[in-house]
Amino acid sequence: MKRIAWMSLRMLGLVILLGWVMTGCAPGEETPPPEEAVVNVTAGEGYFDPDVIMVDQGHEVTVFIANITEENHTFTIDELGIDVSLAPGEQEEVTFTATEEGSFEFYCAEPGHRDAGMYGYLEVGEAPHIPDDNDNNGVY
Ligand SMILES: [Cu+2]
């Protein structure tokens, strides 16, 4: 009895695995879910680190922004409608899909901060453009 249960459990596993492999490889079917890129950005006194973020087009990008200063900052990308406010010491995250190729400036919208150096660029490249973005969180 126990042996039968064990066998059927293994069969079930095999069926699930087979189904997964088949749906994963079937050509011409629905497109796979977007790949994800996670990026950590520090908002410092007069800078963002990193100041260049590279991701592949079509990827779902999550940016964690940590404000390590005593001031308010924002993480703003006009073209993508992103405008995240960060209180002193606060951490926020924003998720978006990089649908368009191109170079998008991100900056801090607090008066004078952009001029002081709080800006950088999100570079959305033609996929696949980074061989393995898991090694470095998509950041170069
Ligand atoms: Cu700022």
PDB file of C-alpha atoms and ligand atoms in Angstrom:
ATOM      1  CA  MET A   1       0.000   0.000   0.000  1.00  0.00           C
ATOM      2  CA  LYS A   2       2.691   2.410   1.017  1.00  0.00           C
ATOM      3  CA  ARG A   3       4.714   1.445  -2.039  1.00  0.00           C
ATOM      4  CA  ILE A   4       1.836   2.258  -4.361  1.00  0.00           C
ATOM      5  CA  ALA A   5       1.391   5.659  -2.766  1.00  0.00           C
ATOM      6  CA  TRP A   6       5.081   6.338  -3.203  1.00  0.00           C
ATOM      7  CA  MET A   7       4.978   5.287  -6.835  1.00  0.00           C
ATOM      8  CA  SER A   8       1.996   7.461  -7.659  1.00  0.00           C
ATOM      9  CA  LEU A   9       3.639  10.398  -5.955  1.00  0.00           C
ATOM     10  CA  ARG A  10       6.646   9.931  -8.195  1.00  0.00           C
ATOM     11  CA  MET A  11       4.399   9.631 -11.242  1.00  0.00           C
ATOM     12  CA  LEU A  12       2.649  12.839 -10.282  1.00  0.00           C
ATOM     13  CA  GLY A  13       5.994  14.560  -9.991  1.00  0.00           C
ATOM     14  CA  LEU A  14       6.984  13.291 -13.404  1.00  0.00           C
ATOM     15  CA  VAL A  15       3.752  14.493 -14.968  1.00  0.00           C
ATOM     16  CA  ILE A  16       4.166  17.953 -13.430  1.00  0.00           C
ATOM     17  CA  LEU A  17       7.773  18.119 -14.571  1.00  0.00           C
ATOM     18  CA  LEU A  18       6.835  16.990 -18.075  1.00  0.00           C
ATOM     19  CA  GLY A  19       4.040  19.529 -18.284  1.00  0.00           C
ATOM     20  CA  TRP A  20       6.363  22.260 -17.138  1.00  0.00           C
ATOM     21  CA  VAL A  21       9.047  21.353 -19.658  1.00  0.00           C
ATOM     22  CA  MET A  22       6.538  21.122 -22.491  1.00  0.00           C
ATOM     23  CA  THR A  23       4.849  24.435 -21.813  1.00  0.00           C
ATOM     24  CA  GLY A  24       8.233  26.040 -21.251  1.00  0.00           C
ATOM     25  CA  CYS A  25       9.595  24.936 -24.608  1.00  0.00           C
ATOM     26  CA  ALA A  26       6.543  24.925 -26.844  1.00  0.00           C
ATOM     27  CA  PRO A  27       7.359  27.168 -29.793  1.00  0.00           C
ATOM     28  CA  GLY A  28       4.960  29.871 -30.850  1.00  0.00           C
ATOM     29  CA  GLU A  29       2.968  29.776 -27.641  1.00  0.00           C
ATOM     30  CA  GLU A  30       2.510  32.659 -25.238  1.00  0.00           C
ATOM     31  CA  THR A  31       5.653  34.597 -24.480  1.00  0.00           C
ATOM     32  CA  PRO A  32       7.443  33.714 -21.247  1.00  0.00           C
ATOM     33  CA  PRO A  33       7.089  36.066 -18.294  1.00  0.00           C
ATOM     34  CA  PRO A  34       9.555  38.967 -18.314  1.00  0.00           C
ATOM     35  CA  GLU A  35      12.927  38.418 -16.754  1.00  0.00           C
ATOM     36  CA  GLU A  36      13.576  40.360 -13.640  1.00  0.00           C
ATOM     37  CA  ALA A  37      16.344  42.720 -12.736  1.00  0.00           C
ATOM     38  CA  VAL A  38      16.871  43.969  -9.214  1.00  0.00           C
ATOM     39  CA  VAL A  39      18.934  47.072  -8.685  1.00  0.00           C
ATOM     40  CA  ASN A  40      20.021  48.701  -5.447  1.00  0.00           C
ATOM     41  CA  VAL A  41      20.557  52.429  -5.586  1.00  0.00           C
ATOM     42  CA  THR A  42      21.909  54.662  -2.852  1.00  0.00           C
ATOM     43  CA  ALA A  43      20.755  58.274  -2.683  1.00  0.00           C
ATOM     44  CA  GLY A  44      23.638  60.127  -1.091  1.00  0.00           C
ATOM     45  CA  GLU A  45      24.640  63.734  -0.588  1.00  0.00           C
ATOM     46  CA  GLY A  46      24.783  64.991  -4.176  1.00  0.00           C
ATOM     47  CA  TYR A  47      24.898  61.643  -5.912  1.00  0.00           C
ATOM     48  CA  PHE A  48      23.174  58.415  -6.823  1.00  0.00           C
ATOM     49  CA  ASP A  49      25.208  55.250  -6.658  1.00  0.00           C
ATOM     50  CA  PRO A  50      25.275  53.665  -9.172  1.00  0.00           C
ATOM     51  CA  ASP A  51      24.657  56.519 -11.576  1.00  0.00           C
ATOM     52  CA  VAL A  52      24.259  54.190 -14.544  1.00  0.00           C
ATOM     53  CA  ILE A  53      21.774  51.330 -14.449  1.00  0.00           C
ATOM     54  CA  MET A  54      21.732  48.934 -17.398  1.00  0.00           C
ATOM     55  CA  VAL A  55      18.814  46.641 -18.039  1.00  0.00           C
ATOM     56  CA  ASP A  56      17.454  44.683 -20.970  1.00  0.00           C
ATOM     57  CA  GLN A  57      14.366  45.794 -22.803  1.00  0.00           C
ATOM     58  CA  GLY A  58      11.300  43.900 -21.638  1.00  0.00           C
ATOM     59  CA  HIS A  59      12.682  43.132 -18.212  1.00  0.00           C
ATOM     60  CA  GLU A  60      10.709  43.809 -15.098  1.00  0.00           C
ATOM     61  CA  VAL A  61      12.966  46.100 -13.115  1.00  0.00           C
ATOM     62  CA  THR A  62      12.768  46.611  -9.372  1.00  0.00           C
ATOM     63  CA  VAL A  63      14.837  49.454  -7.984  1.00  0.00           C
ATOM     64  CA  PHE A  64      15.468  49.626  -4.267  1.00  0.00           C
ATOM     65  CA  ILE A  65      16.461  53.152  -3.316  1.00  0.00           C
ATOM     66  CA  ALA A  66      18.030  53.905   0.045  1.00  0.00           C
ATOM     67  CA  ASN A  67      18.256  57.483   1.238  1.00  0.00           C
ATOM     68  CA  ILE A  68      21.323  57.541   3.472  1.00  0.00           C
ATOM     69  CA  THR A  69      21.204  61.281   4.129  1.00  0.00           C
ATOM     70  CA  GLU A  70      19.417  63.612   6.533  1.00  0.00           C
ATOM     71  CA  GLU A  71      17.481  65.266   3.713  1.00  0.00           C
ATOM     72  CA  ASN A  72      14.489  64.461   1.543  1.00  0.00           C
ATOM     73  CA  HIS A  73      15.211  63.099  -1.914  1.00  0.00           C
ATOM     74  CA  THR A  74      13.290  61.700  -4.850  1.00  0.00           C
ATOM     75  CA  PHE A  75      14.036  59.101  -7.466  1.00  0.00           C
ATOM     76  CA  THR A  76      12.391  60.491 -10.577  1.00  0.00           C
ATOM     77  CA  ILE A  77      12.278  59.344 -14.192  1.00  0.00           C
ATOM     78  CA  ASP A  78       9.980  61.637 -16.163  1.00  0.00           C
ATOM     79  CA  GLU A  79       9.646  59.443 -19.271  1.00  0.00           C
ATOM     80  CA  LEU A  80       8.532  56.453 -17.209  1.00  0.00           C
ATOM     81  CA  GLY A  81       6.255  58.355 -14.845  1.00  0.00           C
ATOM     82  CA  ILE A  82       8.369  57.362 -11.843  1.00  0.00           C
ATOM     83  CA  ASP A  83       8.541  59.757  -8.906  1.00  0.00           C
ATOM     84  CA  VAL A  84       9.440  58.189  -5.577  1.00  0.00           C
ATOM     85  CA  SER A  85       9.882  60.376  -2.495  1.00  0.00           C
ATOM     86  CA  LEU A  86      12.302  59.365   0.216  1.00  0.00           C
ATOM     87  CA  ALA A  87      12.366  60.816   3.706  1.00  0.00           C
ATOM     88  CA  PRO A  88      15.715  60.905   5.519  1.00  0.00           C
ATOM     89  CA  GLY A  89      16.998  57.393   6.122  1.00  0.00           C
ATOM     90  CA  GLU A  90      14.094  55.860   4.264  1.00  0.00           C
ATOM     91  CA  GLN A  91      14.155  53.033   1.753  1.00  0.00           C
ATOM     92  CA  GLU A  92      11.626  52.689  -1.042  1.00  0.00           C
ATOM     93  CA  GLU A  93      11.180  50.451  -4.025  1.00  0.00           C
ATOM     94  CA  VAL A  94       9.687  50.915  -7.451  1.00  0.00           C
ATOM     95  CA  THR A  95       8.919  48.268 -10.047  1.00  0.00           C
ATOM     96  CA  PHE A  96       8.388  48.899 -13.717  1.00  0.00           C
ATOM     97  CA  THR A  97       8.815  47.185 -17.043  1.00  0.00           C
ATOM     98  CA  ALA A  98      11.469  48.575 -19.331  1.00  0.00           C
ATOM     99  CA  THR A  99       9.363  48.489 -22.462  1.00  0.00           C
ATOM    100  CA  GLU A 100      11.299  51.018 -24.517  1.00  0.00           C
ATOM    101  CA  GLU A 101      14.901  50.984 -25.538  1.00  0.00           C
ATOM    102  CA  GLY A 102      16.870  54.092 -24.768  1.00  0.00           C
ATOM    103  CA  SER A 103      18.593  56.203 -22.191  1.00  0.00           C
ATOM    104  CA  PHE A 104      16.411  57.650 -19.457  1.00  0.00           C
ATOM    105  CA  GLU A 105      17.661  60.152 -16.968  1.00  0.00           C
ATOM    106  CA  PHE A 106      16.837  59.582 -13.329  1.00  0.00           C
ATOM    107  CA  TYR A 107      17.295  62.449 -10.923  1.00  0.00           C
ATOM    108  CA  CYS A 108      16.330  63.957  -7.602  1.00  0.00           C
ATOM    109  CA  ALA A 109      13.568  66.531  -7.932  1.00  0.00           C
ATOM    110  CA  GLU A 110      14.386  68.353  -4.686  1.00  0.00           C
ATOM    111  CA  PRO A 111      15.425  71.920  -5.555  1.00  0.00           C
ATOM    112  CA  GLY A 112      19.081  72.138  -6.495  1.00  0.00           C
ATOM    113  CA  HIS A 113      19.830  68.452  -6.020  1.00  0.00           C
ATOM    114  CA  ARG A 114      19.950  67.558  -9.692  1.00  0.00           C
ATOM    115  CA  ASP A 115      22.415  70.388 -10.300  1.00  0.00           C
ATOM    116  CA  ALA A 116      24.450  69.176  -7.342  1.00  0.00           C
ATOM    117  CA  GLY A 117      24.932  65.839  -9.080  1.00  0.00           C
ATOM    118  CA  MET A 118      21.908  63.782  -8.098  1.00  0.00           C
ATOM    119  CA  TYR A 119      21.216  62.284 -11.487  1.00  0.00           C
ATOM    120  CA  GLY A 120      22.115  59.263 -13.536  1.00  0.00           C
ATOM    121  CA  TYR A 121      20.947  57.200 -16.452  1.00  0.00           C
ATOM    122  CA  LEU A 122      18.835  54.130 -16.880  1.00  0.00           C
ATOM    123  CA  GLU A 123      20.078  52.462 -20.034  1.00  0.00           C
ATOM    124  CA  VAL A 124      17.549  50.093 -21.536  1.00  0.00           C
ATOM    125  CA  GLY A 125      19.263  47.930 -24.102  1.00  0.00           C
ATOM    126  CA  GLU A 126      18.035  45.615 -26.770  1.00  0.00           C
ATOM    127  CA  ALA A 127      17.547  42.170 -25.248  1.00  0.00           C
ATOM    128  CA  PRO A 128      19.580  40.105 -24.784  1.00  0.00           C
ATOM    129  CA  HIS A 129      22.285  42.584 -24.108  1.00  0.00           C
ATOM    130  CA  ILE A 130      23.564  41.488 -20.740  1.00  0.00           C
ATOM    131  CA  PRO A 131      24.646  37.816 -20.792  1.00  0.00           C
ATOM    132  CA  ASP A 132      23.763  37.106 -17.182  1.00  0.00           C
ATOM    133  CA  ASP A 133      22.280  39.958 -15.244  1.00  0.00           C
ATOM    134  CA  ASN A 134      21.970  37.878 -12.097  1.00  0.00           C
ATOM    135  CA  ASP A 135      25.687  38.150 -11.446  1.00  0.00           C
ATOM    136  CA  ASN A 136      25.657  41.865 -10.918  1.00  0.00           C
ATOM    137  CA  ASN A 137      22.025  42.853 -10.428  1.00  0.00           C
ATOM    138  CA  GLY A 138      22.038  44.423 -13.861  1.00  0.00           C
ATOM    139  CA  VAL A 139      24.438  47.100 -12.696  1.00  0.00           C
ATOM    140  CA  TYR A 140      27.709  47.844 -14.431  1.00  0.00           C
TER     141      TYR A 140
HETATM  142 CU    CU B   1      18.011  64.946  -3.454  1.00  0.00          CU
END
